[in-house]
Amino acid sequence: MNIALYPGSFDPVTYGHLDIIERSAKMADQLIVGVLRNKSKVPMFTVEERIEMLKEVTKTYSNVIITSFDGLLVEHAKKCKASFVIRGLRAITDFEYELQMSQTNRILYPDMDTIFLNTDLKYSYLSSSIVKEVALLGGNISEFVTPYVKELIDAKLKDGE
Ligand code: COA
């Protein structure tokens, strides 16, 4: 079976991520989304909240599974039996960092390859931080996230008032 792993922070998941999920779910027999327990970023949503959010927005894809991980990506890939990792490239500025990661991962785990998908042009400027900033400043984020994710962001911001 052809298993792919799509890792990231997804804090929150945006239409840009969903575009990558939709396209890679067509390429793999099974697509495993891996939510990183990232200690270097201060998140808006807990990992558990992000997992629930991702489950909801991917529920129409029968071959997508949501997981979380900490530590090395290659260890999670081994555990999931994933033979390739999916990464989205938004712009040339992503390339250097992504190449460095994929080269390192290949040395750590030569059986795993990285496949890069160009992010849909519509979302090439997007990041989770931008979404959070626009929401925080009272802007409309409905072009960036699903109505369900928007509701969760609105509720978080209300809680924080
Ligand atoms: N559409 C919209 N936004 C996108 C996007 C897309 N297609 N692709 C990436 N982004 C945004 C994300 O929202 C995120 O925004 P933020 O910084 O505002 O939160 C940003 O781009 C970074 O992407 P993301 O994938 O979330 O995180 P990352 O680049 O920090 O990488 C891992 C995450 C999991 C791949 C990487 O940190 C990792 O492998 N960690 C494990 C430790 C490890 O193995 N290290 C050695 C590897 S060399």
Tab-separated table of N, CA and C and ligand atoms in Angstrom:
chain	number	residue	atom	x	y	z
A	1	MET	N	0.846	-1.198	0.000
A	1	MET	CA	0.000	0.000	0.000
A	1	MET	C	0.881	1.247	0.000
A	2	ASN	N	0.429	2.224	-0.757
A	2	ASN	CA	1.136	3.480	-0.933
A	2	ASN	C	0.719	4.485	0.160
A	3	ILE	N	1.562	4.645	1.190
A	3	ILE	CA	1.159	5.507	2.312
A	3	ILE	C	1.974	6.800	2.306
A	4	ALA	N	1.270	7.940	2.376
A	4	ALA	CA	1.943	9.247	2.382
A	4	ALA	C	1.692	9.941	3.716
A	5	LEU	N	2.672	10.743	4.116
A	5	LEU	CA	2.548	11.494	5.370
A	5	LEU	C	2.641	12.984	5.069
A	6	TYR	N	1.650	13.738	5.514
A	6	TYR	CA	1.663	15.199	5.311
A	6	TYR	C	1.799	15.858	6.687
A	7	PRO	N	3.008	16.311	7.047
A	7	PRO	CA	3.215	16.886	8.382
A	7	PRO	C	3.082	18.401	8.390
A	8	GLY	N	2.796	18.937	9.556
A	8	GLY	CA	2.736	20.397	9.700
A	8	GLY	C	2.188	20.774	11.057
A	9	SER	N	2.062	22.076	11.273
A	9	SER	CA	1.525	22.554	12.555
A	9	SER	C	0.001	22.691	12.512
A	10	PHE	N	-0.529	23.118	11.366
A	10	PHE	CA	-1.984	23.236	11.158
A	10	PHE	C	-2.668	24.020	12.286
A	11	ASP	N	-2.108	25.183	12.608
A	11	ASP	CA	-2.625	25.974	13.731
A	11	ASP	C	-3.135	27.327	13.263
A	12	PRO	N	-4.256	27.394	12.551
A	12	PRO	CA	-5.201	26.337	12.200
A	12	PRO	C	-4.974	25.852	10.762
A	13	VAL	N	-5.737	24.787	10.407
A	13	VAL	CA	-5.718	24.295	9.024
A	13	VAL	C	-6.415	25.343	8.138
A	14	THR	N	-5.793	25.624	6.985
A	14	THR	CA	-6.325	26.639	6.065
A	14	THR	C	-6.754	25.972	4.747
A	15	TYR	N	-7.366	26.767	3.872
A	15	TYR	CA	-7.703	26.240	2.542
A	15	TYR	C	-6.437	25.833	1.786
A	16	GLY	N	-5.308	26.474	2.086
A	16	GLY	CA	-4.043	26.103	1.443
A	16	GLY	C	-3.642	24.682	1.799
A	17	HIS	N	-3.758	24.345	3.087
A	17	HIS	CA	-3.467	22.965	3.515
A	17	HIS	C	-4.475	21.988	2.894
A	18	LEU	N	-5.745	22.414	2.873
A	18	LEU	CA	-6.781	21.502	2.354
A	18	LEU	C	-6.575	21.192	0.876
A	19	ASP	N	-6.067	22.179	0.153
A	19	ASP	CA	-5.753	21.966	-1.261
A	19	ASP	C	-4.689	20.856	-1.393
A	20	ILE	N	-3.664	20.934	-0.547
A	20	ILE	CA	-2.598	19.908	-0.589
A	20	ILE	C	-3.154	18.552	-0.156
A	21	ILE	N	-3.995	18.551	0.880
A	21	ILE	CA	-4.568	17.288	1.361
A	21	ILE	C	-5.417	16.642	0.264
A	22	GLU	N	-6.266	17.444	-0.369
A	22	GLU	CA	-7.159	16.906	-1.403
A	22	GLU	C	-6.358	16.289	-2.547
A	23	ARG	N	-5.315	17.014	-2.991
A	23	ARG	CA	-4.552	16.517	-4.146
A	23	ARG	C	-3.702	15.308	-3.772
A	24	SER	N	-3.104	15.317	-2.569
A	24	SER	CA	-2.253	14.171	-2.237
A	24	SER	C	-3.075	12.938	-1.865
A	25	ALA	N	-4.294	13.156	-1.367
A	25	ALA	CA	-5.157	12.006	-1.051
A	25	ALA	C	-5.513	11.234	-2.321
A	26	LYS	N	-5.460	11.920	-3.474
A	26	LYS	CA	-5.735	11.234	-4.750
A	26	LYS	C	-4.526	10.423	-5.207
A	27	MET	N	-3.341	10.838	-4.737
A	27	MET	CA	-2.110	10.162	-5.189
A	27	MET	C	-1.771	8.929	-4.359
A	28	ALA	N	-2.198	8.954	-3.084
A	28	ALA	CA	-1.800	7.873	-2.164
A	28	ALA	C	-2.989	6.962	-1.867
A	29	ASP	N	-2.683	5.718	-1.482
A	29	ASP	CA	-3.771	4.844	-1.028
A	29	ASP	C	-4.278	5.350	0.322
A	30	GLN	N	-3.309	5.772	1.129
A	30	GLN	CA	-3.681	6.331	2.429
A	30	GLN	C	-2.838	7.581	2.694
A	31	LEU	N	-3.504	8.639	3.136
A	31	LEU	CA	-2.780	9.869	3.476
A	31	LEU	C	-2.889	10.085	4.985
A	32	ILE	N	-1.727	10.150	5.617
A	32	ILE	CA	-1.707	10.378	7.063
A	32	ILE	C	-1.269	11.818	7.305
A	33	VAL	N	-2.142	12.588	7.933
A	33	VAL	CA	-1.777	13.962	8.283
A	33	VAL	C	-1.133	13.886	9.670
A	34	GLY	N	0.057	14.465	9.806
A	34	GLY	CA	0.784	14.413	11.088
A	34	GLY	C	0.867	15.802	11.697
A	35	VAL	N	0.191	15.995	12.829
A	35	VAL	CA	0.223	17.302	13.507
A	35	VAL	C	1.422	17.310	14.451
A	36	LEU	N	2.327	18.237	14.211
A	36	LEU	CA	3.544	18.310	15.030
A	36	LEU	C	3.251	18.940	16.381
A	37	ARG	N	3.687	18.253	17.432
A	37	ARG	CA	3.647	18.869	18.772
A	37	ARG	C	4.864	19.777	18.855
A	38	ASN	N	4.685	20.986	18.327
A	38	ASN	CA	5.812	21.896	18.099
A	38	ASN	C	6.032	22.787	19.308
A	39	LYS	N	7.158	22.559	19.974
A	39	LYS	CA	7.391	23.316	21.214
A	39	LYS	C	7.958	24.701	20.930
A	40	SER	N	8.360	24.940	19.673
A	40	SER	CA	8.970	26.244	19.386
A	40	SER	C	7.937	27.293	18.963
A	41	LYS	N	6.680	26.878	18.759
A	41	LYS	CA	5.642	27.858	18.403
A	41	LYS	C	4.622	27.927	19.527
A	42	VAL	N	4.123	29.128	19.815
A	42	VAL	CA	3.052	29.253	20.813
A	42	VAL	C	1.727	29.138	20.047
A	43	PRO	N	1.001	28.035	20.258
A	43	PRO	CA	-0.172	27.795	19.400
A	43	PRO	C	-1.438	28.500	19.871
A	44	MET	N	-2.359	28.694	18.948
A	44	MET	CA	-3.705	29.170	19.310
A	44	MET	C	-4.537	27.966	19.760
A	45	PHE	N	-4.355	26.827	19.057
A	45	PHE	CA	-5.129	25.622	19.356
A	45	PHE	C	-4.214	24.524	19.904
A	46	THR	N	-4.723	23.760	20.868
A	46	THR	CA	-3.946	22.623	21.366
A	46	THR	C	-3.849	21.575	20.237
A	47	VAL	N	-2.941	20.646	20.397
A	47	VAL	CA	-2.802	19.595	19.375
A	47	VAL	C	-4.113	18.811	19.259
A	48	GLU	N	-4.741	18.559	20.406
A	48	GLU	CA	-6.004	17.794	20.394
A	48	GLU	C	-7.087	18.569	19.624
A	49	GLU	N	-7.128	19.879	19.832
A	49	GLU	CA	-8.112	20.705	19.106
A	49	GLU	C	-7.817	20.687	17.603
A	50	ARG	N	-6.530	20.730	17.265
A	50	ARG	CA	-6.167	20.707	15.836
A	50	ARG	C	-6.514	19.364	15.195
A	51	ILE	N	-6.351	18.295	15.968
A	51	ILE	CA	-6.698	16.966	15.444
A	51	ILE	C	-8.205	16.903	15.157
A	52	GLU	N	-8.999	17.365	16.125
A	52	GLU	CA	-10.465	17.368	15.946
A	52	GLU	C	-10.863	18.204	14.730
A	53	MET	N	-10.219	19.381	14.625
A	53	MET	CA	-10.499	20.308	13.524
A	53	MET	C	-10.182	19.642	12.176
A	54	LEU	N	-9.027	18.990	12.114
A	54	LEU	CA	-8.611	18.334	10.868
A	54	LEU	C	-9.533	17.160	10.531
A	55	LYS	N	-9.963	16.431	11.580
A	55	LYS	CA	-10.884	15.301	11.332
A	55	LYS	C	-12.167	15.823	10.706
A	56	GLU	N	-12.668	16.929	11.235
A	56	GLU	CA	-13.929	17.493	10.742
A	56	GLU	C	-13.791	17.952	9.280
A	57	VAL	N	-12.705	18.692	8.991
A	57	VAL	CA	-12.608	19.271	7.638
A	57	VAL	C	-12.159	18.256	6.579
A	58	THR	N	-11.709	17.070	7.028
A	58	THR	CA	-11.297	16.053	6.041
A	58	THR	C	-12.252	14.857	6.046
A	59	LYS	N	-13.398	15.007	6.703
A	59	LYS	CA	-14.261	13.823	6.899
A	59	LYS	C	-14.803	13.241	5.593
A	60	THR	N	-14.782	14.026	4.515
A	60	THR	CA	-15.301	13.478	3.253
A	60	THR	C	-14.247	12.634	2.514
A	61	TYR	N	-13.007	12.671	2.982
A	61	TYR	CA	-11.955	11.864	2.328
A	61	TYR	C	-11.803	10.551	3.094
A	62	SER	N	-12.145	9.460	2.454
A	62	SER	CA	-12.160	8.183	3.173
A	62	SER	C	-10.761	7.636	3.466
A	63	ASN	N	-9.740	8.123	2.745
A	63	ASN	CA	-8.385	7.564	2.947
A	63	ASN	C	-7.465	8.507	3.724
A	64	VAL	N	-8.045	9.477	4.429
A	64	VAL	CA	-7.218	10.412	5.199
A	64	VAL	C	-7.343	10.115	6.694
A	65	ILE	N	-6.173	10.009	7.349
A	65	ILE	CA	-6.142	9.718	8.783
A	65	ILE	C	-5.370	10.845	9.476
A	66	ILE	N	-5.853	11.281	10.628
A	66	ILE	CA	-5.190	12.376	11.342
A	66	ILE	C	-4.441	11.807	12.554
A	67	THR	N	-3.164	12.176	12.660
A	67	THR	CA	-2.325	11.705	13.772
A	67	THR	C	-1.561	12.897	14.337
A	68	SER	N	-0.868	12.673	15.455
A	68	SER	CA	0.054	13.709	15.943
A	68	SER	C	1.394	13.042	16.219
A	69	PHE	N	2.428	13.862	16.299
A	69	PHE	CA	3.748	13.304	16.609
A	69	PHE	C	4.631	14.366	17.248
A	70	ASP	N	5.631	13.870	18.005
A	70	ASP	CA	6.706	14.775	18.388
A	70	ASP	C	8.006	14.061	18.058
A	71	GLY	N	9.120	14.763	18.189
A	71	GLY	CA	10.394	14.155	17.804
A	71	GLY	C	10.566	14.218	16.298
A	72	LEU	N	11.343	13.250	15.808
A	72	LEU	CA	11.720	13.302	14.387
A	72	LEU	C	10.578	12.865	13.470
A	73	LEU	N	10.468	13.590	12.385
A	73	LEU	CA	9.475	13.252	11.363
A	73	LEU	C	9.706	11.842	10.815
A	74	VAL	N	10.980	11.502	10.601
A	74	VAL	CA	11.268	10.188	10.002
A	74	VAL	C	10.807	9.041	10.914
A	75	GLU	N	10.834	9.275	12.237
A	75	GLU	CA	10.389	8.223	13.161
A	75	GLU	C	8.874	8.028	13.031
A	76	HIS	N	8.162	9.141	12.853
A	76	HIS	CA	6.707	9.029	12.675
A	76	HIS	C	6.405	8.338	11.341
A	77	ALA	N	7.191	8.684	10.328
A	77	ALA	CA	6.991	8.060	9.013
A	77	ALA	C	7.202	6.540	9.111
A	78	LYS	N	8.239	6.130	9.855
A	78	LYS	CA	8.501	4.686	10.012
A	78	LYS	C	7.324	4.016	10.717
A	79	LYS	N	6.867	4.687	11.800
A	79	LYS	CA	5.749	4.135	12.590
A	79	LYS	C	4.491	3.979	11.726
A	80	CYS	N	4.278	4.973	10.864
A	80	CYS	CA	3.069	4.950	10.010
A	80	CYS	C	3.268	4.115	8.746
A	81	LYS	N	4.494	3.624	8.544
A	81	LYS	CA	4.849	2.883	7.319
A	81	LYS	C	4.666	3.751	6.071
A	82	ALA	N	4.952	5.043	6.229
A	82	ALA	CA	4.821	5.964	5.085
A	82	ALA	C	6.100	5.920	4.252
A	83	SER	N	5.929	5.814	2.960
A	83	SER	CA	7.127	5.769	2.109
A	83	SER	C	7.426	7.132	1.496
A	84	PHE	N	6.489	8.057	1.590
A	84	PHE	CA	6.823	9.412	1.184
A	84	PHE	C	6.097	10.476	1.998
A	85	VAL	N	6.792	11.618	2.054
A	85	VAL	CA	6.281	12.769	2.787
A	85	VAL	C	5.826	13.798	1.765
A	86	ILE	N	4.720	14.444	2.053
A	86	ILE	CA	4.200	15.495	1.165
A	86	ILE	C	4.490	16.841	1.795
A	87	ARG	N	5.014	17.751	0.990
A	87	ARG	CA	5.172	19.134	1.451
A	87	ARG	C	4.647	20.065	0.364
A	88	GLY	N	4.017	21.145	0.792
A	88	GLY	CA	3.528	22.145	-0.161
A	88	GLY	C	4.564	23.246	-0.316
A	89	LEU	N	4.789	23.647	-1.535
A	89	LEU	CA	5.698	24.788	-1.783
A	89	LEU	C	4.850	25.978	-2.210
A	90	ARG	N	4.909	27.037	-1.416
A	90	ARG	CA	4.088	28.206	-1.726
A	90	ARG	C	4.811	29.169	-2.659
A	91	ALA	N	6.098	29.329	-2.426
A	91	ALA	CA	6.882	30.297	-3.208
A	91	ALA	C	8.331	29.847	-3.146
A	92	ILE	N	9.161	30.504	-3.923
A	92	ILE	CA	10.578	30.138	-3.978
A	92	ILE	C	11.229	30.249	-2.589
A	93	THR	N	10.689	31.137	-1.764
A	93	THR	CA	11.248	31.321	-0.417
A	93	THR	C	11.101	30.064	0.446
A	94	ASP	N	10.116	29.228	0.154
A	94	ASP	CA	9.960	27.966	0.899
A	94	ASP	C	11.027	26.952	0.493
A	95	PHE	N	11.566	27.117	-0.722
A	95	PHE	CA	12.331	26.040	-1.336
A	95	PHE	C	13.599	25.651	-0.560
A	96	GLU	N	14.359	26.669	-0.161
A	96	GLU	CA	15.655	26.384	0.469
A	96	GLU	C	15.485	25.568	1.754
A	97	TYR	N	14.541	26.009	2.573
A	97	TYR	CA	14.260	25.328	3.847
A	97	TYR	C	13.741	23.913	3.591
A	98	GLU	N	12.835	23.795	2.627
A	98	GLU	CA	12.243	22.489	2.336
A	98	GLU	C	13.282	21.519	1.774
A	99	LEU	N	14.178	22.044	0.945
A	99	LEU	CA	15.226	21.195	0.379
A	99	LEU	C	16.148	20.694	1.493
A	100	GLN	N	16.504	21.590	2.388
A	100	GLN	CA	17.374	21.221	3.511
A	100	GLN	C	16.704	20.128	4.361
A	101	MET	N	15.399	20.306	4.626
A	101	MET	CA	14.683	19.295	5.423
A	101	MET	C	14.635	17.962	4.702
A	102	SER	N	14.325	18.017	3.408
A	102	SER	CA	14.166	16.744	2.690
A	102	SER	C	15.511	16.022	2.550
A	103	GLN	N	16.592	16.798	2.353
A	103	GLN	CA	17.924	16.164	2.256
A	103	GLN	C	18.287	15.509	3.588
A	104	THR	N	18.022	16.226	4.675
A	104	THR	CA	18.343	15.683	6.007
A	104	THR	C	17.520	14.423	6.265
A	105	ASN	N	16.222	14.507	5.944
A	105	ASN	CA	15.358	13.348	6.180
A	105	ASN	C	15.788	12.137	5.355
A	106	ARG	N	16.300	12.394	4.177
A	106	ARG	CA	16.744	11.296	3.309
A	106	ARG	C	17.978	10.604	3.859
A	107	ILE	N	18.829	11.396	4.515
A	107	ILE	CA	20.017	10.801	5.142
A	107	ILE	C	19.582	9.980	6.366
A	108	LEU	N	18.631	10.538	7.127
A	108	LEU	CA	18.162	9.838	8.328
A	108	LEU	C	17.381	8.568	7.975
A	109	TYR	N	16.672	8.628	6.834
A	109	TYR	CA	15.793	7.505	6.473
A	109	TYR	C	15.729	7.398	4.940
A	110	PRO	N	16.718	6.715	4.343
A	110	PRO	CA	16.817	6.689	2.875
A	110	PRO	C	15.613	6.063	2.169
A	111	ASP	N	14.805	5.286	2.901
A	111	ASP	CA	13.650	4.656	2.250
A	111	ASP	C	12.481	5.622	2.062
A	112	MET	N	12.636	6.819	2.614
A	112	MET	CA	11.516	7.772	2.527
A	112	MET	C	11.885	8.929	1.593
A	113	ASP	N	10.968	9.243	0.690
A	113	ASP	CA	11.187	10.371	-0.223
A	113	ASP	C	10.243	11.516	0.127
A	114	THR	N	10.603	12.711	-0.359
A	114	THR	CA	9.699	13.859	-0.165
A	114	THR	C	9.136	14.266	-1.513
A	115	ILE	N	7.834	14.447	-1.546
A	115	ILE	CA	7.192	14.925	-2.773
A	115	ILE	C	6.674	16.338	-2.511
A	116	PHE	N	7.050	17.257	-3.395
A	116	PHE	CA	6.613	18.641	-3.244
A	116	PHE	C	5.455	18.923	-4.191
A	117	LEU	N	4.410	19.497	-3.644
A	117	LEU	CA	3.298	19.945	-4.491
A	117	LEU	C	3.290	21.465	-4.461
A	118	ASN	N	3.150	22.070	-5.635
A	118	ASN	CA	3.030	23.528	-5.602
A	118	ASN	C	1.651	23.890	-5.056
A	119	THR	N	1.648	24.781	-4.079
A	119	THR	CA	0.385	25.223	-3.489
A	119	THR	C	-0.403	25.982	-4.555
A	120	ASP	N	-1.705	25.784	-4.561
A	120	ASP	CA	-2.559	26.523	-5.491
A	120	ASP	C	-2.234	28.019	-5.407
A	121	LEU	N	-2.099	28.654	-6.578
A	121	LEU	CA	-1.728	30.084	-6.633
A	121	LEU	C	-2.588	30.947	-5.706
A	122	LYS	N	-3.869	30.576	-5.619
A	122	LYS	CA	-4.823	31.333	-4.783
A	122	LYS	C	-4.350	31.425	-3.333
A	123	TYR	N	-3.571	30.400	-2.897
A	123	TYR	CA	-3.180	30.324	-1.488
A	123	TYR	C	-1.675	30.487	-1.292
A	124	SER	N	-0.987	30.979	-2.316
A	124	SER	CA	0.483	30.993	-2.256
A	124	SER	C	1.020	32.015	-1.259
A	125	TYR	N	0.169	32.918	-0.810
A	125	TYR	CA	0.574	33.951	0.150
A	125	TYR	C	0.195	33.556	1.578
A	126	LEU	N	-0.559	32.462	1.721
A	126	LEU	CA	-1.252	32.177	2.983
A	126	LEU	C	-0.366	31.479	4.012
A	127	SER	N	-0.582	31.799	5.276
A	127	SER	CA	0.023	31.013	6.359
A	127	SER	C	-0.950	31.037	7.529
A	128	SER	N	-0.782	30.108	8.457
A	128	SER	CA	-1.670	30.068	9.625
A	128	SER	C	-1.517	31.349	10.441
A	129	SER	N	-0.295	31.868	10.537
A	129	SER	CA	-0.071	33.100	11.324
A	129	SER	C	-0.821	34.283	10.734
A	130	ILE	N	-0.831	34.374	9.394
A	130	ILE	CA	-1.548	35.471	8.734
A	130	ILE	C	-3.042	35.392	9.081
A	131	VAL	N	-3.581	34.168	9.027
A	131	VAL	CA	-5.004	33.968	9.331
A	131	VAL	C	-5.303	34.442	10.758
A	132	LYS	N	-4.419	34.041	11.691
A	132	LYS	CA	-4.648	34.407	13.101
A	132	LYS	C	-4.547	35.917	13.287
A	133	GLU	N	-3.583	36.516	12.586
A	133	GLU	CA	-3.400	37.965	12.740
A	133	GLU	C	-4.619	38.730	12.193
A	134	VAL	N	-5.076	38.330	11.007
A	134	VAL	CA	-6.239	39.009	10.412
A	134	VAL	C	-7.452	38.857	11.339
A	135	ALA	N	-7.647	37.632	11.861
A	135	ALA	CA	-8.791	37.390	12.759
A	135	ALA	C	-8.686	38.253	14.017
A	136	LEU	N	-7.499	38.281	14.566
A	136	LEU	CA	-7.265	39.049	15.796
A	136	LEU	C	-7.562	40.530	15.605
A	137	LEU	N	-7.288	41.003	14.396
A	137	LEU	CA	-7.489	42.428	14.119
A	137	LEU	C	-8.887	42.713	13.546
A	138	GLY	N	-9.747	41.702	13.599
A	138	GLY	CA	-11.154	41.897	13.215
A	138	GLY	C	-11.429	41.787	11.725
A	139	GLY	N	-10.466	41.285	10.953
A	139	GLY	CA	-10.669	41.142	9.509
A	139	GLY	C	-11.451	39.888	9.157
A	140	ASN	N	-11.886	39.834	7.899
A	140	ASN	CA	-12.683	38.696	7.435
A	140	ASN	C	-11.754	37.564	6.967
A	141	ILE	N	-11.857	36.391	7.586
A	141	ILE	CA	-10.964	35.275	7.232
A	141	ILE	C	-11.680	34.188	6.427
A	142	SER	N	-12.896	34.506	5.942
A	142	SER	CA	-13.659	33.441	5.282
A	142	SER	C	-13.062	32.995	3.938
A	143	GLU	N	-12.152	33.788	3.385
A	143	GLU	CA	-11.465	33.356	2.151
A	143	GLU	C	-10.331	32.371	2.463
A	144	PHE	N	-9.952	32.257	3.732
A	144	PHE	CA	-8.750	31.502	4.107
A	144	PHE	C	-9.034	30.165	4.788
A	145	VAL	N	-10.148	30.113	5.518
A	145	VAL	CA	-10.458	28.887	6.280
A	145	VAL	C	-11.927	28.512	6.083
A	146	THR	N	-12.264	27.270	6.393
A	146	THR	CA	-13.654	26.818	6.235
A	146	THR	C	-14.528	27.507	7.300
A	147	PRO	N	-15.859	27.564	7.071
A	147	PRO	CA	-16.751	28.177	8.063
A	147	PRO	C	-16.597	27.549	9.457
A	148	TYR	N	-16.377	26.239	9.491
A	148	TYR	CA	-16.211	25.533	10.777
A	148	TYR	C	-14.960	26.034	11.511
A	149	VAL	N	-13.844	26.143	10.788
A	149	VAL	CA	-12.585	26.616	11.413
A	149	VAL	C	-12.749	28.077	11.839
A	150	LYS	N	-13.449	28.844	11.011
A	150	LYS	CA	-13.677	30.261	11.359
A	150	LYS	C	-14.439	30.362	12.695
A	151	GLU	N	-15.441	29.502	12.845
A	151	GLU	CA	-16.210	29.499	14.110
A	151	GLU	C	-15.311	29.206	15.300
A	152	LEU	N	-14.405	28.234	15.125
A	152	LEU	CA	-13.493	27.872	16.223
A	152	LEU	C	-12.552	29.027	16.559
A	153	ILE	N	-12.080	29.721	15.512
A	153	ILE	CA	-11.185	30.860	15.742
A	153	ILE	C	-11.951	31.982	16.460
A	154	ASP	N	-13.168	32.252	15.981
A	154	ASP	CA	-13.989	33.292	16.619
A	154	ASP	C	-14.215	32.962	18.097
A	155	ALA	N	-14.491	31.689	18.382
A	155	ALA	CA	-14.744	31.280	19.773
A	155	ALA	C	-13.476	31.460	20.619
A	156	LYS	N	-12.325	31.110	20.053
A	156	LYS	CA	-11.043	31.278	20.786
A	156	LYS	C	-10.822	32.740	21.131
A	157	LEU	N	-11.087	33.601	20.134
A	157	LEU	CA	-10.826	35.027	20.346
A	157	LEU	C	-11.801	35.588	21.390
A	158	LYS	N	-13.031	35.096	21.375
A	158	LYS	CA	-14.033	35.534	22.348
A	158	LYS	C	-13.626	35.099	23.761
A	159	ASP	N	-13.130	33.853	23.850
A	159	ASP	CA	-12.652	33.310	25.142
A	159	ASP	C	-11.542	34.159	25.733
A	160	GLY	N	-10.688	34.654	24.825
A	160	GLY	CA	-9.505	35.404	25.244
A	160	GLY	C	-9.793	36.853	25.615
A	161	GLU	N	-11.047	37.308	25.358
A	161	GLU	CA	-11.369	38.736	25.636
A	161	GLU	C	-11.409	39.047	27.127
B	1	COA	N1	-1.064	26.582	2.511
B	1	COA	C1	-1.104	27.506	3.459
B	1	COA	N2	-0.143	27.641	4.410
B	1	COA	C2	0.879	26.784	4.364
B	1	COA	C3	0.979	25.790	3.387
B	1	COA	C4	-0.047	25.704	2.422
B	1	COA	N3	-0.041	24.802	1.451
B	1	COA	N4	2.112	25.098	3.599
B	1	COA	C5	2.698	25.641	4.683
B	1	COA	N5	1.961	26.661	5.140
B	1	COA	C6	2.256	27.524	6.279
B	1	COA	C7	1.771	26.950	7.572
B	1	COA	O1	0.460	27.383	7.867
B	1	COA	C8	2.777	27.501	8.552
B	1	COA	O2	2.390	28.796	8.947
B	1	COA	P1	2.851	29.415	10.352
B	1	COA	O3	4.345	29.395	10.381
B	1	COA	O4	2.273	30.746	10.282
B	1	COA	O5	2.253	28.528	11.407
B	1	COA	C9	4.053	27.642	7.751
B	1	COA	O6	3.668	27.623	6.404
B	1	COA	C10	5.016	26.545	8.045
B	1	COA	O7	4.473	25.298	7.677
B	1	COA	P2	4.291	23.990	8.620
B	1	COA	O8	4.225	22.865	7.670
B	1	COA	O9	3.141	24.151	9.518
B	1	COA	O10	5.475	23.912	9.600
B	1	COA	P3	7.016	23.791	9.401
B	1	COA	O11	7.481	24.336	8.125
B	1	COA	O12	7.540	24.381	10.642
B	1	COA	O13	7.368	22.226	9.288
B	1	COA	C11	7.521	19.960	9.959
B	1	COA	C12	6.811	21.309	10.045
B	1	COA	C13	6.630	19.059	10.745
B	1	COA	C14	7.594	19.422	8.540
B	1	COA	C15	8.987	20.036	10.490
B	1	COA	O14	9.078	21.013	11.498
B	1	COA	C16	9.432	18.712	11.049
B	1	COA	O15	9.656	17.767	10.340
B	1	COA	N6	9.575	18.617	12.376
B	1	COA	C17	9.953	17.398	13.085
B	1	COA	C18	11.361	17.445	13.609
B	1	COA	C19	12.313	16.882	12.608
B	1	COA	O16	12.202	15.792	12.121
B	1	COA	N7	13.331	17.690	12.306
B	1	COA	C20	14.340	17.333	11.357
B	1	COA	C21	13.832	17.573	9.973
B	1	COA	S1	15.130	18.170	9.009
